[in-house]
Short mmCIF file of C-alpha atoms in Angstrom, two decimals:
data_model
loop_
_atom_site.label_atom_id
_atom_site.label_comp_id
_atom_site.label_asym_id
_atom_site.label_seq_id
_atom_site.Cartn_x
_atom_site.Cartn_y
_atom_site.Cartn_z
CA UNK A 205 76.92 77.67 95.27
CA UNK A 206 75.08 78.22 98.50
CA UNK A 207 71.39 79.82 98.21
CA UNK A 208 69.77 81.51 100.63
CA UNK A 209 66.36 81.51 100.80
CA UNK A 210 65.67 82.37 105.09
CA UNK A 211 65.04 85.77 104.80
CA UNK A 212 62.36 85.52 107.58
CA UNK A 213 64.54 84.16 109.46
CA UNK A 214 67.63 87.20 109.75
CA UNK A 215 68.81 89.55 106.59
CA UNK A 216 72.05 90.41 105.83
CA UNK A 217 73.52 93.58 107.04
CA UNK A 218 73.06 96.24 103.75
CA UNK A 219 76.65 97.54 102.93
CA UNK A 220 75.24 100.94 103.10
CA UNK A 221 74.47 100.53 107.12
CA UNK A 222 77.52 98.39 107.25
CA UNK A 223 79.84 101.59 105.70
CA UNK A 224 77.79 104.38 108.63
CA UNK A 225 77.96 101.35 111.61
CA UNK A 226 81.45 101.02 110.83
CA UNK A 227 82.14 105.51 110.77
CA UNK A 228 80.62 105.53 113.73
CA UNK A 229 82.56 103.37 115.65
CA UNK A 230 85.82 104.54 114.15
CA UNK A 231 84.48 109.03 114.53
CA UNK A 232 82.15 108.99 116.57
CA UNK A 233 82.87 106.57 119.82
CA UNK A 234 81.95 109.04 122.46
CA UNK A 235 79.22 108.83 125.07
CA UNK A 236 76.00 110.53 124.00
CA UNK A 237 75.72 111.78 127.69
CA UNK A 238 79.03 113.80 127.99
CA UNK A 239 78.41 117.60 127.30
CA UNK A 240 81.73 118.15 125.40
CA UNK A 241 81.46 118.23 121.44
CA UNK A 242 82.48 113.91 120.95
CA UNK A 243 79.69 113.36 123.15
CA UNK A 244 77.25 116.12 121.14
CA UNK A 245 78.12 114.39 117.64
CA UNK A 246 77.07 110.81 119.28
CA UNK A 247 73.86 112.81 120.77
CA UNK A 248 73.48 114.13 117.61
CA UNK A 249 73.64 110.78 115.75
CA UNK A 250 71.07 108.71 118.08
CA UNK A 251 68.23 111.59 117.73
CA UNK A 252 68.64 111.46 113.43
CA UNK A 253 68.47 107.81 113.80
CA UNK A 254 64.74 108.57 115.83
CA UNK A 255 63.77 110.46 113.05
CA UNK A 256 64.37 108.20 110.09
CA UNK A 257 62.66 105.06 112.10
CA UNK A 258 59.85 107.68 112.86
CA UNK A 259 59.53 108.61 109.09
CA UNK A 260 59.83 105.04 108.40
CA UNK A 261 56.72 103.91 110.22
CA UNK A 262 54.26 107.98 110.06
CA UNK A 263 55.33 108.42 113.80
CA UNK A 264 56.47 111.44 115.56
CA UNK A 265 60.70 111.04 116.73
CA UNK A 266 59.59 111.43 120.12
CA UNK A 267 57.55 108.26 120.02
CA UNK A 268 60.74 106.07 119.33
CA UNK A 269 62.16 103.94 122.15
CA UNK A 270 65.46 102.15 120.98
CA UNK A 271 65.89 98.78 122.50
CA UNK A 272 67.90 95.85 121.67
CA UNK A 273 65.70 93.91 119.65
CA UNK A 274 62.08 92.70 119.43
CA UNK A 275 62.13 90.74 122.15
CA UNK A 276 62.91 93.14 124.70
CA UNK A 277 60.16 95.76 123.09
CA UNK A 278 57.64 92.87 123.33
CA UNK A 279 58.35 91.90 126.92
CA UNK A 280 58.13 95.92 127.59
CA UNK A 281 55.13 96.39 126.31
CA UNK A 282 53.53 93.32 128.25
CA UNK A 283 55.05 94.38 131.79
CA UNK A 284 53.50 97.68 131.04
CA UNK A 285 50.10 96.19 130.63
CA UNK A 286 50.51 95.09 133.46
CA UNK A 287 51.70 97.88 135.34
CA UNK A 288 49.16 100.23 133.74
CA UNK A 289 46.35 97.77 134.85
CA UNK A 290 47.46 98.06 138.98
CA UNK A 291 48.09 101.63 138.97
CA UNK A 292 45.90 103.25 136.19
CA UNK A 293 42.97 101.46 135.11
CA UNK A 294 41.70 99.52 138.32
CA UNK A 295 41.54 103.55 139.82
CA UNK A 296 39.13 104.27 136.94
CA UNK A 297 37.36 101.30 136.67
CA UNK A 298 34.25 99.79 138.54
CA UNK A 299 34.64 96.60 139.72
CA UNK A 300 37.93 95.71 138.80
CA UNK A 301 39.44 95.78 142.59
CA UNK A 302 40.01 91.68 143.19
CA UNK A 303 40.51 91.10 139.46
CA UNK A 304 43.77 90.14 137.61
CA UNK A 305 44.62 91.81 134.31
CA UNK A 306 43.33 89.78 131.22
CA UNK A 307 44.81 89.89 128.54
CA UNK A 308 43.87 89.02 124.58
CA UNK A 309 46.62 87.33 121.99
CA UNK A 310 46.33 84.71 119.14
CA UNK A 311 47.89 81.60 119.03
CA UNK A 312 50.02 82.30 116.33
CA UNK A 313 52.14 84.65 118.22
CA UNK A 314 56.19 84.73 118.44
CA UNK A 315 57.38 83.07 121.85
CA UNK A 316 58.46 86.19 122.65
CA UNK A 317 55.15 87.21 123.33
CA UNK A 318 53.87 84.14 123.79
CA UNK A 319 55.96 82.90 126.53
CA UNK A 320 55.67 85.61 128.55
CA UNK A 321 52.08 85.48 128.54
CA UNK A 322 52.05 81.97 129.41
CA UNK A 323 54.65 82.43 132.45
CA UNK A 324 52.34 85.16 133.43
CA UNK A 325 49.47 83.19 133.59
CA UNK A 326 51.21 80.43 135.37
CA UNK A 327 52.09 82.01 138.32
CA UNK A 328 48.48 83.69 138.94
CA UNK A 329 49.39 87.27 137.89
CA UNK A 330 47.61 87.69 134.77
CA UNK A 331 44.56 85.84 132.20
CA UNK A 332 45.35 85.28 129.14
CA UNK A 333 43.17 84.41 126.03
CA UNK A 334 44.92 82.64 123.09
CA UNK A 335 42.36 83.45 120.23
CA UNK A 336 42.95 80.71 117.24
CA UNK A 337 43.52 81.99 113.59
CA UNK A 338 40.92 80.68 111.48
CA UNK A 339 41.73 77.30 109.80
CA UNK A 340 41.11 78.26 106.06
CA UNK A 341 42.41 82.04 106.17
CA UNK A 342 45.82 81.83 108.61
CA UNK A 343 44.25 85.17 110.14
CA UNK A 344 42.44 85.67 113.38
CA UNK A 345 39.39 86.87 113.02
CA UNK A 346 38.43 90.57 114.80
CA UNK A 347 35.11 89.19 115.85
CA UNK A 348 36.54 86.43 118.04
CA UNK A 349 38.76 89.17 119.67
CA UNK A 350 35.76 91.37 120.29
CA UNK A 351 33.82 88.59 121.80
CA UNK A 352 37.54 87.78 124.59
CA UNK A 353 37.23 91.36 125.41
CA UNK A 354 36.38 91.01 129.46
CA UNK A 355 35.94 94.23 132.53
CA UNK A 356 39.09 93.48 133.38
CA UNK A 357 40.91 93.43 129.79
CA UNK A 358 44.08 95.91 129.64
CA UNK A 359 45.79 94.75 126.50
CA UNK A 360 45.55 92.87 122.91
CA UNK A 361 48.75 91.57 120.66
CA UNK A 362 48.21 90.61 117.86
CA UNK A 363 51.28 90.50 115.06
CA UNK A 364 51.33 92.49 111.76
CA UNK A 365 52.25 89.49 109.64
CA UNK A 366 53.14 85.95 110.34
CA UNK A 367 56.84 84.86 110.30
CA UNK A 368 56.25 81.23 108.57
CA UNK A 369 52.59 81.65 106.94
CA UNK A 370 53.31 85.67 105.93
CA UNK A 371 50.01 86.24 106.10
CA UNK A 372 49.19 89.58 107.36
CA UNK A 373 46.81 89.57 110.19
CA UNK A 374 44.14 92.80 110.06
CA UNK A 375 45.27 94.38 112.98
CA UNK A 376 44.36 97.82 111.15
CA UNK A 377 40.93 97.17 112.07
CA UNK A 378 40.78 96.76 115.82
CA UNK A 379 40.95 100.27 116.90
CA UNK A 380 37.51 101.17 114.68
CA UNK A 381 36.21 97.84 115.82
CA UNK A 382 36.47 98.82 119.93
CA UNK A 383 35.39 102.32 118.83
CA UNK A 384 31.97 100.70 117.38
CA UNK A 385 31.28 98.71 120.58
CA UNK A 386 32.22 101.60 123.36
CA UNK A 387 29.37 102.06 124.55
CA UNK A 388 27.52 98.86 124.33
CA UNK A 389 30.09 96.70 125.22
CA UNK A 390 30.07 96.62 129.08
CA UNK A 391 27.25 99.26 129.50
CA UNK A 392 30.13 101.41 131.00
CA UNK A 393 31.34 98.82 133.17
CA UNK A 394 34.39 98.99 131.06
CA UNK A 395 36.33 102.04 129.23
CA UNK A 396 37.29 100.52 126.14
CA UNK A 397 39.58 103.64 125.57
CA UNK A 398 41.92 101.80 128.24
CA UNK A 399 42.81 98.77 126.52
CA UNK A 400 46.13 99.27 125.10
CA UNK A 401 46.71 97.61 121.69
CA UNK A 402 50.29 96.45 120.34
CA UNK A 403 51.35 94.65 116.79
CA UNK A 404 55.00 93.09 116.89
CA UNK A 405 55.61 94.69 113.23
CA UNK A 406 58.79 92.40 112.94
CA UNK A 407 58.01 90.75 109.54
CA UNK A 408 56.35 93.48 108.11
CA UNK A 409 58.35 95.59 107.93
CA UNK A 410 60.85 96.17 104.56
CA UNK A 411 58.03 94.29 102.90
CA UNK A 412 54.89 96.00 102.86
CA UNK A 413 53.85 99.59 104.10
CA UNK A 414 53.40 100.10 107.58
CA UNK A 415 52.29 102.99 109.30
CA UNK A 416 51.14 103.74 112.74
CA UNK A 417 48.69 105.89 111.81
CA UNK A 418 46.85 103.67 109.89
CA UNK A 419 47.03 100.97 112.57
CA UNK A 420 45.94 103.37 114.93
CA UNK A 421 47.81 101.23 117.81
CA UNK A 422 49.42 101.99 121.37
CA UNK A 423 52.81 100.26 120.45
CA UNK A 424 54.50 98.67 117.40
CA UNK A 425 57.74 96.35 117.86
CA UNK A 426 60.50 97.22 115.20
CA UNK A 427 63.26 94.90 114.81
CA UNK A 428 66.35 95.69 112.34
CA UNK A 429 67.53 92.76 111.26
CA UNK A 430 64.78 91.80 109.91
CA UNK A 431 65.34 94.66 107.15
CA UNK A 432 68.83 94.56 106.44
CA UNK A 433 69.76 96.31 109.60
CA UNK A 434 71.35 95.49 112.74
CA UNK A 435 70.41 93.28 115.26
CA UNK A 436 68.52 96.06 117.77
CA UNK A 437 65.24 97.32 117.60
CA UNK A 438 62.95 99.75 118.62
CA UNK A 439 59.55 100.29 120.13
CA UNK A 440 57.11 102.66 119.05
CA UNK A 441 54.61 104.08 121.94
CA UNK A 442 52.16 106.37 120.99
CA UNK A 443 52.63 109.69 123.02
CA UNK A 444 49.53 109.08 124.23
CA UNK A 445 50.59 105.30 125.93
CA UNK A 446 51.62 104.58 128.88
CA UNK A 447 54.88 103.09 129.14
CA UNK A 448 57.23 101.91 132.27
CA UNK A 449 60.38 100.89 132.29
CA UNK A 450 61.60 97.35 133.03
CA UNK A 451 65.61 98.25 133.56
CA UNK A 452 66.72 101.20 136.19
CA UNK A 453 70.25 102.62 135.22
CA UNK A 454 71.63 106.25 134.54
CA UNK A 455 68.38 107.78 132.94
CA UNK A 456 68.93 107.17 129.05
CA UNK A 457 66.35 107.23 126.32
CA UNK A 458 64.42 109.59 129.14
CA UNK A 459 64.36 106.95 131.45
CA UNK A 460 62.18 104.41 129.62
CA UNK A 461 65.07 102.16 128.57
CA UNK A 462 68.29 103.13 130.73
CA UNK A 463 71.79 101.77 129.69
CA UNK A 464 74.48 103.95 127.52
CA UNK A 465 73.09 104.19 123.99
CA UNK A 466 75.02 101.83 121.52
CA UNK A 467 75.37 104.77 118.98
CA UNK A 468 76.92 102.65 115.86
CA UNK A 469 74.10 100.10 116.23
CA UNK A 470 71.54 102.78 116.10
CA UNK A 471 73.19 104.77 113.47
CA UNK A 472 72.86 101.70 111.69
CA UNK A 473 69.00 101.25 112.48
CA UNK A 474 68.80 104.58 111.47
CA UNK A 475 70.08 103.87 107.50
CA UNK A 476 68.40 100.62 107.35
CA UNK A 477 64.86 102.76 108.10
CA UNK A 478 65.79 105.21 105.90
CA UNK A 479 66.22 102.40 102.81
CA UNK A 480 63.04 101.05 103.61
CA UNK A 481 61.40 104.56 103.47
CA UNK A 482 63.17 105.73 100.08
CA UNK A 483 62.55 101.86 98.09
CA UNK A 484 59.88 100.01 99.79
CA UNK A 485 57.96 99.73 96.60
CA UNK A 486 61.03 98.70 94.37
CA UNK A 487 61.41 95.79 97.02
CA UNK A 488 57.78 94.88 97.54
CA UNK A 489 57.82 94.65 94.01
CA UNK A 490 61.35 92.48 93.20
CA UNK A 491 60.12 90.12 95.95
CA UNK A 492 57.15 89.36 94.61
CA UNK A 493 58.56 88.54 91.65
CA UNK A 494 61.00 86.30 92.97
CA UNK A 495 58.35 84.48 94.75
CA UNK A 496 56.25 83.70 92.26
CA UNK A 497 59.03 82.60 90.32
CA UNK A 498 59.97 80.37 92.79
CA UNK A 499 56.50 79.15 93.13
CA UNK A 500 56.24 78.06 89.32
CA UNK A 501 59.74 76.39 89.67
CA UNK A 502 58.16 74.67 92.51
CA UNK A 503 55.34 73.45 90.40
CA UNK A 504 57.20 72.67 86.82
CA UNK A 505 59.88 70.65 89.26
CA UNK A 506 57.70 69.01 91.80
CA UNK A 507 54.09 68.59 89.90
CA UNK A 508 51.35 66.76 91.85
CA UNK A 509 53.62 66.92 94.79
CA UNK A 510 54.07 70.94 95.92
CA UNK A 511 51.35 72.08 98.00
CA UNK A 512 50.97 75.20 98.86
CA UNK A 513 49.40 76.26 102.23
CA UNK A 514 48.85 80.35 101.76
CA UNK A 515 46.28 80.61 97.94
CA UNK A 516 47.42 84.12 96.46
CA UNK A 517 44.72 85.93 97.19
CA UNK A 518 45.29 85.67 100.57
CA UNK A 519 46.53 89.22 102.23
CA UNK A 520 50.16 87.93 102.86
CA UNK A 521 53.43 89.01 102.65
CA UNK A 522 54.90 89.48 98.66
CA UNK A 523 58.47 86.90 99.97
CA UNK A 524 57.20 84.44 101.90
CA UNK A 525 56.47 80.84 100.00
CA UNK A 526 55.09 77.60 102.31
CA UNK A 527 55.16 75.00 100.72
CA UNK A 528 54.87 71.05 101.36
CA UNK A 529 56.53 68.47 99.17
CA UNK A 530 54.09 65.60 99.68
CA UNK A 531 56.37 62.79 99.26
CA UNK A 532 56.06 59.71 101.71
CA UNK A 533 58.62 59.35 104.00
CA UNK A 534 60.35 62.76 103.56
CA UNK A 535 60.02 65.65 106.00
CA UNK A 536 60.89 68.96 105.31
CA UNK A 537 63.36 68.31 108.30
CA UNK A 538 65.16 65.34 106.37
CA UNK A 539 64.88 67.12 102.64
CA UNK A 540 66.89 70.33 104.06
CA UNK A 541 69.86 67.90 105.94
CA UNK A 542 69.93 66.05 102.28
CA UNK A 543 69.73 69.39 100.32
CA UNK A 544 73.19 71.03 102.25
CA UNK A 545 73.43 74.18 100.38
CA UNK A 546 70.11 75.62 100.82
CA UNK A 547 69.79 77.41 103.74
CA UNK A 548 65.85 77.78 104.22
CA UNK A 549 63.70 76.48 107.25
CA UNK A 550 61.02 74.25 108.36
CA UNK A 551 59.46 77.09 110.23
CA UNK A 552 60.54 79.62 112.55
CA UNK A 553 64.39 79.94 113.33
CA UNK A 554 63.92 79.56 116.96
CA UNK A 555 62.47 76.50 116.90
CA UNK A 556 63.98 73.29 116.41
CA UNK A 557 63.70 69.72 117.47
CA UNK A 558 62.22 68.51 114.29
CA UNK A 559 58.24 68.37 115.90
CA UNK A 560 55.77 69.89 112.92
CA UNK A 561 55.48 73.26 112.82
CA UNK A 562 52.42 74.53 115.73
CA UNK A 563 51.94 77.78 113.83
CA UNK A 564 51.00 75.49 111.13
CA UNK A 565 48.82 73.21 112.78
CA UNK A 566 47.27 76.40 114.24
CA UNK A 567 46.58 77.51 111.03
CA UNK A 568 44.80 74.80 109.70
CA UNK A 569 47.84 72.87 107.94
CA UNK A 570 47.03 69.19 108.77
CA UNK A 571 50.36 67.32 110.80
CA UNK A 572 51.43 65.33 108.21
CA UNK A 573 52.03 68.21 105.16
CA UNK A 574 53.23 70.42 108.21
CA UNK A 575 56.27 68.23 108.90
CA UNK A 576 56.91 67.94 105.20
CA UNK A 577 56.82 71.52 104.73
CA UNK A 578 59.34 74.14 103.96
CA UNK A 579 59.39 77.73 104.89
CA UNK A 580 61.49 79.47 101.77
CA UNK A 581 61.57 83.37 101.84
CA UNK A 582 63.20 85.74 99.21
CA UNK A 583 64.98 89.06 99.55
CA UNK A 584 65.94 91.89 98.15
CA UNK A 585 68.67 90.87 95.98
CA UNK A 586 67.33 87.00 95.15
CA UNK A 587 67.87 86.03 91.41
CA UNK A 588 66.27 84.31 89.05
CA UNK A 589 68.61 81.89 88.75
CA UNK A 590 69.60 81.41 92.68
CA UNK A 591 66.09 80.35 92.97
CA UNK A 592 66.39 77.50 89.79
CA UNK A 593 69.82 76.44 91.64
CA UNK A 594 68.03 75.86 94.88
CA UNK A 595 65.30 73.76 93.65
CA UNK A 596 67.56 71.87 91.30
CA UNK A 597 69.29 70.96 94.55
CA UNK A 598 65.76 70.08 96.12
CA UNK A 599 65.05 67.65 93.07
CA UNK A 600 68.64 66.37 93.51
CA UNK A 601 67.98 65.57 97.35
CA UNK A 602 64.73 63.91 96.75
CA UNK A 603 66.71 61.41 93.99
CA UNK A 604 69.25 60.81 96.22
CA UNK A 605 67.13 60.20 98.92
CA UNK A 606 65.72 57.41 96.70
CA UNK A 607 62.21 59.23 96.26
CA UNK A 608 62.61 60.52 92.30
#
């Protein structure tokens, strides 16, 4: 028996958004555009979509961009920075007219944030300050942002919650924090009002509550397959925001994000959001159990050897168990090729090569327990006893590997 402990990494498809995906494509196949009544139903189908992802997250429908996953909303929302910098804020600002746009991330940021910022910063069009995490909590600190802030600042990223450390970064306090400093910041050399602030909510999201409101930010990456939905996404922009467009096509989704709506896909979205919305607290709650389940197993199997890098009363997602086996000579790397039917990670699922984890490292995790540690994430439906199987098979690929 396979177990499947990668949850972070991509969720399976709920059979209730596989049963409306697969109506769709078979009733309702008909361009959203067209006027006639096929066309209407389609319409009709994308906009109640909006609203459950709205409900999902406390934001108005209007405020939903669909997109086809986080990466595109991420790359979006830094081109707009951009944008908004050039033609907005350097017409309101004093002394911004030879300066490039700065802008403010961590270093524990998905590459598809952080990649863009780099490439930006390599070819001269854009600053970019990476603040680090702190080393004994996994989360940056809002002080360190404060202190990056510069004139020429247009936009700060942070993430919601980490995808291999799950610890939730306290993004809900950086609107209040730039509020408090407004007018001592710059002595009016700089509106603070015009830095735009975005949180890729990719992890968060079916796990713990999120709501815009709360957050109080410009823009908010949803991706669904990260919650039993499809593999699109969405962007929340606060009406508010400003927001341009990166394709130019025939004028869908008001012209933001042109190309003809995939309608089962965001049917699809649509369900997955409204699960979230109608059981987050039943799955919050099952995960957490299953994690800390899987955490004693850890310890009754493995004891002396299974360190944990995130302490529980860290603010951190309820699924999300890293954990080193400190056994010499075995990376996590190794231990997973051994262990076959486990399907888990040694960090994030777009990274490979075998090199320790740098979102570890970042976070404080020394080299040597970051290469011998495994990322292991639960779900909605884990058991009791998939979670004994898989770390029977861990004990059984440390024996055969000669190390028990």
């Amino acid at each position: 028996m396979s177990v499947y402990l990668d949850y972070n990494a991509t969720t399976p498809v709920d059979v209730k958004v596989q049963e409306i995906i697969c109506s769709v494509i078979k009733n309702v196949w008909g361009n959203p555009s067209s006027s006639y009544d096929l066309g209407k139903k389609a319409k009709s189908i994308v906009e109640t979509a909006r609203k459950k992802v709205a409900e999902m997250i406390g934001s108005l429908p209007g405020e939903i961009l669909f997109t086809s996953g986080g990466t595109e909303s991420n790359n979006m929302v830094i081109s707009t920075a951009i944008q908004y910098f050039h033609t907005k804020a350097r017409n309101v600002t004093n002394g911004l007219k030879e300066e490039k746009p700065h802008i403010i991330t961590t270093n524990i940021e998905h590459d598809s944030v952080k990649l863009p910022l780099e490439k930006l910063f390599e070819e001269g069009k854009a600053d970019v300050t990476f603040v680090p995490v702190s080393k004994i909590t996994g989360a940056v600190e809002i002080d360190d942002i404060i202190n990056s802030i510069r004139p020429n600042t247009c936009l700060i990223t942070v993430m919601l919650a980490n995808n291999e450390t799950g610890i939730i970064q306290p993004v809900s306090t950086l609107r209040s924090k730039l509020k408090s400093i407004k007018d001592s910041k710059f002595h009016g050399e700089h509106s603070l009002n015009s830095i735009l602030l975005h949180t890729d909510a990719a992890q968060a999201i079916g796990k713990i509550e999120v709501d815009v409101q709360d957050l109080d930010v410009d823009y908010l990456t949803v991706v669904g397959h990260k919650f039993y939905g499809p593999r699109i996404g969405a962007l929340y922009f606060k009406n508010s925001a400003p927001l341009f467009p990166i394709f130019y096509g025939g004028g869908q989704e008001r012209n933001y994000r042109p190309g003809t709506e995939n309608t089962c896909m965001i049917a699809g979205l649509g369900k997955a959001a409204e699960l979230v919305s109608s059981n987050l607290k039943e799955y919050n709650k099952h995960m957490t159990a299953m994690s800390c389940h899987l955490k004693e197993c850890l310890e009754t199997t493995f004891p002396k050897h299974c360190i944990f890098h995130i302490k529980d009363n860290n603010n951190k997602l309820p699924n999300t168990v890293s954990v080193a086996l400190d056994y010499d000579k075995v990376t996590g790397s190794v231990l997973l090729s051994e262990a076959k039917k486990i399907c888990a990670s040694t960090g994030a699922a777009c990274h490979s090569g075998g090199k320790p984890s740098s979102i570890l490292i970042a976070s404080g995790i020394s080299c040597e327990l970051a290469s011998k540690t495994l990322r292991l994430s639960v779900g909605r439906e884990t058991t009791e006893k998939e979670i004994e199987t898989a770390v029977a098979y861990l004990d059984t690929a440390l024996k055969n590997l000669g190390i028990k």
